[in-house]
C-alpha cells in the first residue's frame, strides 16, 4: 500500500497570502514522464521554488506520478488537494479528473466542465498563474502532442512573466513545444537538462528579489535613450513615449535572457547583434489577445451597442469598423462573428468592413492566415466553433464568410493617418502602454475617424481622459463611448498640422535641374489654378460652424455683431443668409449637393449675382460631417443676347436628340438579348450550385464527425501514453523488487513453495527441492503429484486444512536424506487481504536436532552420575521449588517424582521440611550470593523418624545470568538405633569469597 505524505496545512483565513517565492507551472502530455524525471534530477532540492505539475492524466485511473517522481528528488512530492497552500521546495501534481487554478498562493480544485476530449488543463492553470503572480509567473512546456499550453503562455507573456520550452528535437512528442515556439513568445528554448540551470540563473537575477529596482543613474538613462534611438532607426517605430516602466521591464527581461546585468552592456549587445533589435521590438509589442477577451464586454456590445448601430440603417448600408493594435487578429474576428450573429438574429443583411491594423508584420501575417491552435476552444463556444471555423489537422481556420469581412494592414496609429467614416473603433489594451502625451493625440484622432453616432470601445483599464467634449459614455463599466457632434477633433488635428505626415521618412530629391524644375512647375500650376478658378469657399459642419476658409470671402461673409462667432449663416451678407440656411438644410437632409443660382447679394459696392453650392464631404447615403460651401460670381446676360443664343442652339439640340434616341433603341435591343441569355445561364448555375451546396453540407457534416472522433481518440491516446509511461516505471520498480526477493529467498536457505487455492504449484525456491523432487517444469502441477522425500508424512491434508481454517501449522519432519526440517504452512494473503493459496516453508534444523540429541545424552549422563551418589541431592529454583532430585533423595525420604517435582521444598511430605532456620539460610543464598556447609540438622520426619543431617547449599553458576538455582546436598548422619528426639543445632553460614 502506498504511504501518503502529509500536506502543508490549509489556509484558514480569508486574508490574501503574500507569496515571496517563485511558483513554476510545468505542463506536459505524452512523453512527459521522462521529461519530468530528467528535470527534477537536475533541479537542486533547495532551489527556493515551488513546482506545480499539470500532466494530461486518465480521469478514470489513479495516478502513480507522485511515487515515481519522488525517486528523482528529495523535495516532497504531493498530489494536490483543494485549498492546499503552496510551499517552497515542494512539488504538487494535479489529481486525475480535476481542473486546477491558483488564487493568492493556494491551489483550488474543481470538477471539469468540458468533455473529456476538449479539456485544456495546462492553458487553464497558466492563465490563473499569470493573473495571480503577474510578472513573477513562470511556466515550462515539455513534451506532448497538441497545442495545450500555448494560450496560457500568451497570458504569462502578457503579464510580464517568463517561459521555458523544451527543445522540440529532444522531446518524445514535439506538438506542444512546437506550438509554443510558433507563437513567438517563448523566452527560452532549451533541452530539459539545461532548463533547470537556466531557471536558477534567472531566479537569481530577476524573480527571487522583492526589493524595488534602484532608480536608473544618468548612465543607464543615456543607455536607454540609445536603445530607443536604435529601435527607431531599425524598425521605424518610436517607443520613447511608451510607458517607461513597461519598456524598462521588457528590456530587463532580455538582459536576463542573455545574463547581462548592465544596461550599458545590453546597449552594446544590441549594436553588435541586429537580430536582437528585432527580438526586443517583438518583446515591446506585447501581442497578447484572445477570442472574446472579457466576455462580458462582448455581451454588452451585442445587447446594448449593436442595436443602436443598426437602428434605421438601410439594407445596403456598409458598416465600417476599425480595430487598431489587432495583434494576431482574434479581436477583429470576434467582432466580425458578433456582427454576423446579430444580422442572423434580425434577419437582415449588411456589408461589414473591418479594418484591423498593427505595426507587427508577423502578427498581421498570422491574422491574415486565419489559422489558430485547437486550444482556442477554451475561449470560443462549441456553437461558434462549428459555425465560424473549419477544423484542420493542426487547429481551426476561420471560415471564408468571416475572413472576407476583415482587412488586415500594417499601420502605426500614432504616426500614420487614421481611417475615416468609421461606425465603430475597438482599441482595447493599447492606450495603457502609452504615455499621457500620446493618448491626447490618439483619442482626438479616433473622434475624427468616427462618424456622428459612432462608437469607441476601450478596455476597462482605459478611459478617454479629459475629452468629455468629444465622447459621451454608453457603458461606464466596460468603457464604451459614443461620439458627440464637435469639430474639436478636426481643429486639434489641423492645429497639429497632421503630425503623422511629419514623422514619415522623406527622401531628399536628387539635385538635378530637370527634376527640380518639374516639381516646382507642378506646384506652381496647382497654386495658380486654385487662385484663378477655385471659387472662394468655406468648410463647415452641419450646424454651419466654419472649420476652414479658402480664398477671399469678404464679398459674401462678414463678422456678425455681438460675441465673435465663426458661423457661416450668422456671417452671411444681406440676401445670402436665407439661401445658405436652406441649402445647408437640404444638403444635410438629402445627402446630396444643394445649388442656388442667381442669388442677389448686397455688398459694399452694390448688388452682386452669385451661384451658391453646398457639397457634403461624405458618401451620399450617409450623414455628412463636413460641408463645402462655395460662392461663384455670375455675370448677368442682356435679354436680347439670350434670345439669340436660344434660337441658334435649338436646331443643334433637336438633331442631337434624334441621334441619341437611335442609339438608345439599339442599346435596348442588345441589352434585352443579353439579359435573356444571362437568365438562362443563371438558372443552370443556380441548379448546379444547389446540388453542390447539398453535397458540401453532407461532406462537411461527415468531416465534423470524423474530426470529433479524431479529437476524442487523440485525447484518449495521450492519456494511454501517460498511463503506459507510469506502468512502465512501475514495471521497472516491480522488476527490481522481484530481483530483491529472488536473491533474498535464495540466500536465507529456506525452502519455499507457493501453492494456489487448488494446491497447484505457483513457484518454488531452490532449497525446496531438498524436500520434494521438483523441477522447473512442475509449475502449475498439483503438489500431490510430486514425490516427497518425507517418509510416512503427507503434507497435502495439512495444507488443505490451513487453506480451509486459515490457522497456520508447523511440524518437524525427517527426510530420506537424513535431514530434519521445520515445516510451516501458512495462508497466502494479498495486499487486499484476500486468501489465494498457501505457503510452505522448510527450515533446515538438522544441526539443531543434533545439538538437542547431544544435550539429551549429556543430561542422561549427568543424571546417571547423580543417581549413583549415595547422598541425597535436590535442585531448587528461586522460589525453592524442586527442579530435580536424585534417586537417593526419593529413597531416603519416601517421596516420589510425581509428588516432588514442581512443588516447594517446604511442602514435601506434608510439611516435613518446613524448618524455619532452613528458610532463613536458603533465602540468603541467591540474593546475597552466600552458601553454607555442614549445617547440622536433627529433625523428626513423620513416618521416617529422627534424622540427623549435614546440609550443604550452593548457588549453581550460570554464565548467562538468567537461571537462578540452588544445589542442596544432604548427608545422613543418623546413627543406627538413635531414639526419637526432636531438636536442632546451629551451623555456620559464610559469605562467598
mmCIF file of C-alpha atoms in Angstrom, residues 392-614:
data_model
loop_
_atom_site.group_PDB
_atom_site.id
_atom_site.type_symbol
_atom_site.label_atom_id
_atom_site.label_comp_id
_atom_site.label_asym_id
_atom_site.label_seq_id
_atom_site.Cartn_x
_atom_site.Cartn_y
_atom_site.Cartn_z
ATOM 1 C CA UNK A 392 -7.938 21.241 -39.593
ATOM 2 C CA UNK A 393 -5.205 18.878 -38.517
ATOM 3 C CA UNK A 394 -3.292 21.496 -36.545
ATOM 4 C CA UNK A 395 -6.236 23.511 -35.213
ATOM 5 C CA UNK A 396 -9.009 25.709 -36.607
ATOM 6 C CA UNK A 397 -9.278 28.026 -39.617
ATOM 7 C CA UNK A 398 -11.658 30.988 -39.896
ATOM 8 C CA UNK A 399 -14.409 30.375 -42.449
ATOM 9 C CA UNK A 400 -14.444 32.417 -45.635
ATOM 10 C CA UNK A 401 -17.569 34.436 -44.782
ATOM 11 C CA UNK A 402 -15.872 35.831 -41.639
ATOM 12 C CA UNK A 403 -12.439 36.170 -43.232
ATOM 13 C CA UNK A 404 -13.857 38.333 -46.034
ATOM 14 C CA UNK A 405 -15.270 40.806 -43.525
ATOM 15 C CA UNK A 406 -11.797 41.726 -42.233
ATOM 16 C CA UNK A 407 -8.965 43.580 -43.978
ATOM 17 C CA UNK A 408 -5.581 43.443 -42.245
ATOM 18 C CA UNK A 409 -2.969 46.150 -42.766
ATOM 19 C CA UNK A 410 0.263 47.391 -41.222
ATOM 20 C CA UNK A 411 -0.326 50.790 -39.651
ATOM 21 C CA UNK A 412 1.085 52.856 -36.793
ATOM 22 C CA UNK A 413 -1.836 54.516 -35.067
ATOM 23 C CA UNK A 414 0.487 57.207 -33.696
ATOM 24 C CA UNK A 415 2.210 58.422 -36.834
ATOM 25 C CA UNK A 416 0.029 57.184 -39.721
ATOM 26 C CA UNK A 417 -3.201 58.996 -40.752
ATOM 27 C CA UNK A 418 -6.363 57.462 -39.286
ATOM 28 C CA UNK A 419 -9.177 55.824 -41.204
ATOM 29 C CA UNK A 420 -12.338 57.898 -41.645
ATOM 30 C CA UNK A 421 -16.106 57.416 -41.733
ATOM 31 C CA UNK A 422 -15.953 54.652 -39.123
ATOM 32 C CA UNK A 423 -19.067 53.388 -37.361
ATOM 33 C CA UNK A 424 -17.047 51.795 -34.569
ATOM 34 C CA UNK A 425 -13.478 51.679 -33.247
ATOM 35 C CA UNK A 426 -12.299 48.946 -30.873
ATOM 36 C CA UNK A 427 -8.977 49.887 -29.318
ATOM 37 C CA UNK A 428 -8.543 47.763 -26.215
ATOM 38 C CA UNK A 429 -5.362 47.435 -24.137
ATOM 39 C CA UNK A 430 -3.329 49.788 -26.326
ATOM 40 C CA UNK A 431 -3.612 53.145 -24.553
ATOM 41 C CA UNK A 432 -2.386 51.644 -21.253
ATOM 42 C CA UNK A 433 1.070 51.279 -22.813
ATOM 43 C CA UNK A 434 1.210 54.931 -23.993
ATOM 44 C CA UNK A 435 2.262 57.986 -22.040
ATOM 45 C CA UNK A 436 -0.454 60.649 -21.469
ATOM 46 C CA UNK A 437 1.016 62.891 -24.186
ATOM 47 C CA UNK A 438 0.453 60.230 -26.836
ATOM 48 C CA UNK A 439 -3.023 59.485 -25.504
ATOM 49 C CA UNK A 440 -4.020 63.123 -26.021
ATOM 50 C CA UNK A 441 -3.056 62.763 -29.691
ATOM 51 C CA UNK A 442 -4.686 59.387 -30.304
ATOM 52 C CA UNK A 443 -8.123 59.993 -28.750
ATOM 53 C CA UNK A 444 -8.966 63.074 -30.925
ATOM 54 C CA UNK A 445 -7.812 61.064 -33.949
ATOM 55 C CA UNK A 446 -10.342 58.386 -33.036
ATOM 56 C CA UNK A 447 -13.097 61.015 -32.817
ATOM 57 C CA UNK A 448 -12.044 62.402 -36.193
ATOM 58 C CA UNK A 449 -12.204 58.869 -37.669
ATOM 59 C CA UNK A 450 -15.726 58.171 -36.369
ATOM 60 C CA UNK A 451 -18.974 59.179 -37.983
ATOM 61 C CA UNK A 452 -21.589 61.055 -35.928
ATOM 62 C CA UNK A 453 -23.148 58.477 -33.646
ATOM 63 C CA UNK A 454 -20.067 56.254 -33.916
ATOM 64 C CA UNK A 455 -18.865 54.034 -31.027
ATOM 65 C CA UNK A 456 -15.449 53.874 -29.358
ATOM 66 C CA UNK A 457 -14.676 50.771 -27.261
ATOM 67 C CA UNK A 458 -11.721 50.790 -24.853
ATOM 68 C CA UNK A 459 -10.584 48.291 -22.230
ATOM 69 C CA UNK A 460 -11.853 48.525 -18.611
ATOM 70 C CA UNK A 461 -8.455 49.901 -17.543
ATOM 71 C CA UNK A 462 -8.502 52.750 -20.110
ATOM 72 C CA UNK A 463 -10.532 55.939 -20.480
ATOM 73 C CA UNK A 464 -10.977 58.993 -22.723
ATOM 74 C CA UNK A 465 -9.345 61.244 -20.113
ATOM 75 C CA UNK A 466 -10.394 64.886 -20.375
ATOM 76 C CA UNK A 467 -12.012 64.554 -23.803
ATOM 77 C CA UNK A 468 -15.554 64.620 -22.449
ATOM 78 C CA UNK A 469 -16.474 67.178 -25.130
ATOM 79 C CA UNK A 470 -15.821 64.543 -27.795
ATOM 80 C CA UNK A 471 -17.420 61.428 -26.302
ATOM 81 C CA UNK A 472 -20.338 60.512 -24.086
ATOM 82 C CA UNK A 473 -20.333 57.228 -22.090
ATOM 83 C CA UNK A 474 -22.663 54.489 -23.282
ATOM 84 C CA UNK A 475 -21.424 51.874 -20.808
ATOM 85 C CA UNK A 476 -19.288 53.263 -17.988
ATOM 86 C CA UNK A 477 -18.310 49.857 -16.615
ATOM 87 C CA UNK A 478 -16.923 48.486 -19.875
ATOM 88 C CA UNK A 479 -15.688 51.868 -21.213
ATOM 89 C CA UNK A 480 -17.843 52.086 -24.344
ATOM 90 C CA UNK A 481 -18.383 55.634 -25.631
ATOM 91 C CA UNK A 482 -20.451 57.391 -28.276
ATOM 92 C CA UNK A 483 -19.284 60.421 -30.251
ATOM 93 C CA UNK A 484 -20.580 63.932 -29.668
ATOM 94 C CA UNK A 485 -21.071 66.335 -32.639
ATOM 95 C CA UNK A 486 -17.971 68.518 -32.440
ATOM 96 C CA UNK A 487 -15.252 69.973 -34.643
ATOM 97 C CA UNK A 488 -12.787 69.994 -31.764
ATOM 98 C CA UNK A 489 -11.044 66.877 -33.027
ATOM 99 C CA UNK A 490 -10.752 68.333 -36.530
ATOM 100 C CA UNK A 491 -9.326 71.550 -35.141
ATOM 101 C CA UNK A 492 -6.894 69.546 -32.985
ATOM 102 C CA UNK A 493 -5.627 67.641 -35.999
ATOM 103 C CA UNK A 494 -5.383 70.822 -38.073
ATOM 104 C CA UNK A 495 -3.552 72.526 -35.180
ATOM 105 C CA UNK A 496 -1.114 69.628 -35.083
ATOM 106 C CA UNK A 497 -0.709 70.046 -38.834
ATOM 107 C CA UNK A 498 -1.340 66.314 -39.223
ATOM 108 C CA UNK A 499 1.733 65.143 -37.255
ATOM 109 C CA UNK A 500 1.842 61.780 -38.987
ATOM 110 C CA UNK A 501 2.922 63.461 -42.188
ATOM 111 C CA UNK A 502 5.966 64.957 -40.486
ATOM 112 C CA UNK A 503 7.006 61.623 -38.982
ATOM 113 C CA UNK A 504 7.230 59.822 -42.310
ATOM 114 C CA UNK A 505 10.752 59.494 -43.615
ATOM 115 C CA UNK A 506 11.145 61.788 -46.624
ATOM 116 C CA UNK A 507 13.853 61.074 -49.111
ATOM 117 C CA UNK A 508 15.616 64.205 -50.280
ATOM 118 C CA UNK A 509 15.259 64.731 -54.063
ATOM 119 C CA UNK A 510 18.355 64.496 -56.145
ATOM 120 C CA UNK A 511 19.854 67.857 -57.036
ATOM 121 C CA UNK A 512 19.283 67.721 -60.792
ATOM 122 C CA UNK A 513 17.956 70.786 -62.556
ATOM 123 C CA UNK A 514 15.447 68.849 -64.640
ATOM 124 C CA UNK A 515 13.853 67.095 -61.671
ATOM 125 C CA UNK A 516 13.674 70.295 -59.597
ATOM 126 C CA UNK A 517 12.060 72.251 -62.439
ATOM 127 C CA UNK A 518 9.335 69.618 -62.901
ATOM 128 C CA UNK A 519 8.419 69.606 -59.242
ATOM 129 C CA UNK A 520 8.342 73.378 -58.997
ATOM 130 C CA UNK A 521 6.266 73.755 -62.166
ATOM 131 C CA UNK A 522 3.676 71.242 -60.928
ATOM 132 C CA UNK A 523 3.357 73.015 -57.608
ATOM 133 C CA UNK A 524 3.138 76.440 -59.263
ATOM 134 C CA UNK A 525 0.476 75.196 -61.686
ATOM 135 C CA UNK A 526 -1.695 73.843 -58.843
ATOM 136 C CA UNK A 527 -1.476 77.054 -56.908
ATOM 137 C CA UNK A 528 -2.235 79.199 -59.976
ATOM 138 C CA UNK A 529 -5.281 77.091 -60.886
ATOM 139 C CA UNK A 530 -6.633 77.253 -57.330
ATOM 140 C CA UNK A 531 -6.234 81.027 -57.253
ATOM 141 C CA UNK A 532 -7.704 81.557 -60.701
ATOM 142 C CA UNK A 533 -10.540 79.044 -60.980
ATOM 143 C CA UNK A 534 -11.411 77.704 -57.491
ATOM 144 C CA UNK A 535 -14.199 79.849 -56.067
ATOM 145 C CA UNK A 536 -13.990 81.240 -52.540
ATOM 146 C CA UNK A 537 -15.200 78.503 -50.166
ATOM 147 C CA UNK A 538 -15.535 77.558 -46.533
ATOM 148 C CA UNK A 539 -15.716 74.140 -44.808
ATOM 149 C CA UNK A 540 -18.399 73.886 -42.113
ATOM 150 C CA UNK A 541 -20.136 71.234 -40.077
ATOM 151 C CA UNK A 542 -23.843 70.524 -40.395
ATOM 152 C CA UNK A 543 -24.594 73.404 -37.998
ATOM 153 C CA UNK A 544 -22.678 75.895 -40.155
ATOM 154 C CA UNK A 545 -19.641 76.287 -37.853
ATOM 155 C CA UNK A 546 -16.648 77.196 -40.021
ATOM 156 C CA UNK A 547 -13.622 74.906 -39.878
ATOM 157 C CA UNK A 548 -11.590 76.166 -42.823
ATOM 158 C CA UNK A 549 -11.622 79.172 -45.258
ATOM 159 C CA UNK A 550 -10.291 79.188 -48.836
ATOM 160 C CA UNK A 551 -9.907 82.362 -50.880
ATOM 161 C CA UNK A 552 -11.341 85.835 -50.343
ATOM 162 C CA UNK A 553 -14.861 85.521 -48.921
ATOM 163 C CA UNK A 554 -15.228 89.204 -47.975
ATOM 164 C CA UNK A 555 -17.883 89.825 -50.662
ATOM 165 C CA UNK A 556 -20.102 87.096 -49.175
ATOM 166 C CA UNK A 557 -19.307 86.892 -45.479
ATOM 167 C CA UNK A 558 -18.631 89.450 -42.782
ATOM 168 C CA UNK A 559 -18.195 89.306 -38.979
ATOM 169 C CA UNK A 560 -21.525 89.300 -37.165
ATOM 170 C CA UNK A 561 -22.393 91.731 -34.423
ATOM 171 C CA UNK A 562 -22.012 90.770 -30.751
ATOM 172 C CA UNK A 563 -19.787 87.942 -29.473
ATOM 173 C CA UNK A 564 -17.419 86.593 -32.058
ATOM 174 C CA UNK A 565 -18.967 83.613 -33.889
ATOM 175 C CA UNK A 566 -17.490 81.551 -36.738
ATOM 176 C CA UNK A 567 -20.851 80.503 -38.169
ATOM 177 C CA UNK A 568 -21.403 80.854 -41.908
ATOM 178 C CA UNK A 569 -25.131 81.596 -41.513
ATOM 179 C CA UNK A 570 -24.551 84.365 -38.980
ATOM 180 C CA UNK A 571 -21.757 85.859 -41.093
ATOM 181 C CA UNK A 572 -23.671 85.805 -44.412
ATOM 182 C CA UNK A 573 -24.306 89.190 -46.047
ATOM 183 C CA UNK A 574 -27.743 90.588 -46.802
ATOM 184 C CA UNK A 575 -29.681 88.451 -49.270
ATOM 185 C CA UNK A 576 -27.494 85.367 -48.736
ATOM 186 C CA UNK A 577 -28.442 84.286 -45.220
ATOM 187 C CA UNK A 578 -31.736 82.580 -46.030
ATOM 188 C CA UNK A 579 -30.288 80.864 -49.100
ATOM 189 C CA UNK A 580 -27.318 79.449 -47.119
ATOM 190 C CA UNK A 581 -29.580 78.201 -44.342
ATOM 191 C CA UNK A 582 -31.887 76.452 -46.832
ATOM 192 C CA UNK A 583 -29.023 74.989 -48.866
ATOM 193 C CA UNK A 584 -27.291 73.539 -45.776
ATOM 194 C CA UNK A 585 -30.555 72.026 -44.554
ATOM 195 C CA UNK A 586 -31.202 70.411 -47.982
ATOM 196 C CA UNK A 587 -27.669 69.062 -48.287
ATOM 197 C CA UNK A 588 -27.832 67.502 -44.814
ATOM 198 C CA UNK A 589 -31.339 66.100 -45.270
ATOM 199 C CA UNK A 590 -30.911 64.753 -48.828
ATOM 200 C CA UNK A 591 -27.226 63.815 -48.557
ATOM 201 C CA UNK A 592 -26.638 65.447 -51.909
ATOM 202 C CA UNK A 593 -25.274 68.766 -53.218
ATOM 203 C CA UNK A 594 -27.556 71.809 -52.982
ATOM 204 C CA UNK A 595 -27.256 74.577 -55.598
ATOM 205 C CA UNK A 596 -28.860 78.052 -55.502
ATOM 206 C CA UNK A 597 -28.462 80.025 -58.727
ATOM 207 C CA UNK A 598 -28.677 83.759 -59.366
ATOM 208 C CA UNK A 599 -28.693 84.743 -55.714
ATOM 209 C CA UNK A 600 -28.697 88.528 -55.208
ATOM 210 C CA UNK A 601 -26.181 89.578 -52.533
ATOM 211 C CA UNK A 602 -25.841 93.145 -51.257
ATOM 212 C CA UNK A 603 -22.211 94.229 -50.761
ATOM 213 C CA UNK A 604 -20.450 97.490 -50.124
ATOM 214 C CA UNK A 605 -20.290 98.125 -53.880
ATOM 215 C CA UNK A 606 -23.940 97.301 -54.604
ATOM 216 C CA UNK A 607 -25.799 94.077 -55.514
ATOM 217 C CA UNK A 608 -23.930 91.076 -56.936
ATOM 218 C CA UNK A 609 -25.331 87.896 -58.508
ATOM 219 C CA UNK A 610 -23.745 84.638 -57.375
ATOM 220 C CA UNK A 611 -24.291 80.880 -57.549
ATOM 221 C CA UNK A 612 -24.228 79.198 -54.106
ATOM 222 C CA UNK A 613 -23.183 75.497 -53.856
ATOM 223 C CA UNK A 614 -23.241 73.335 -50.682
#
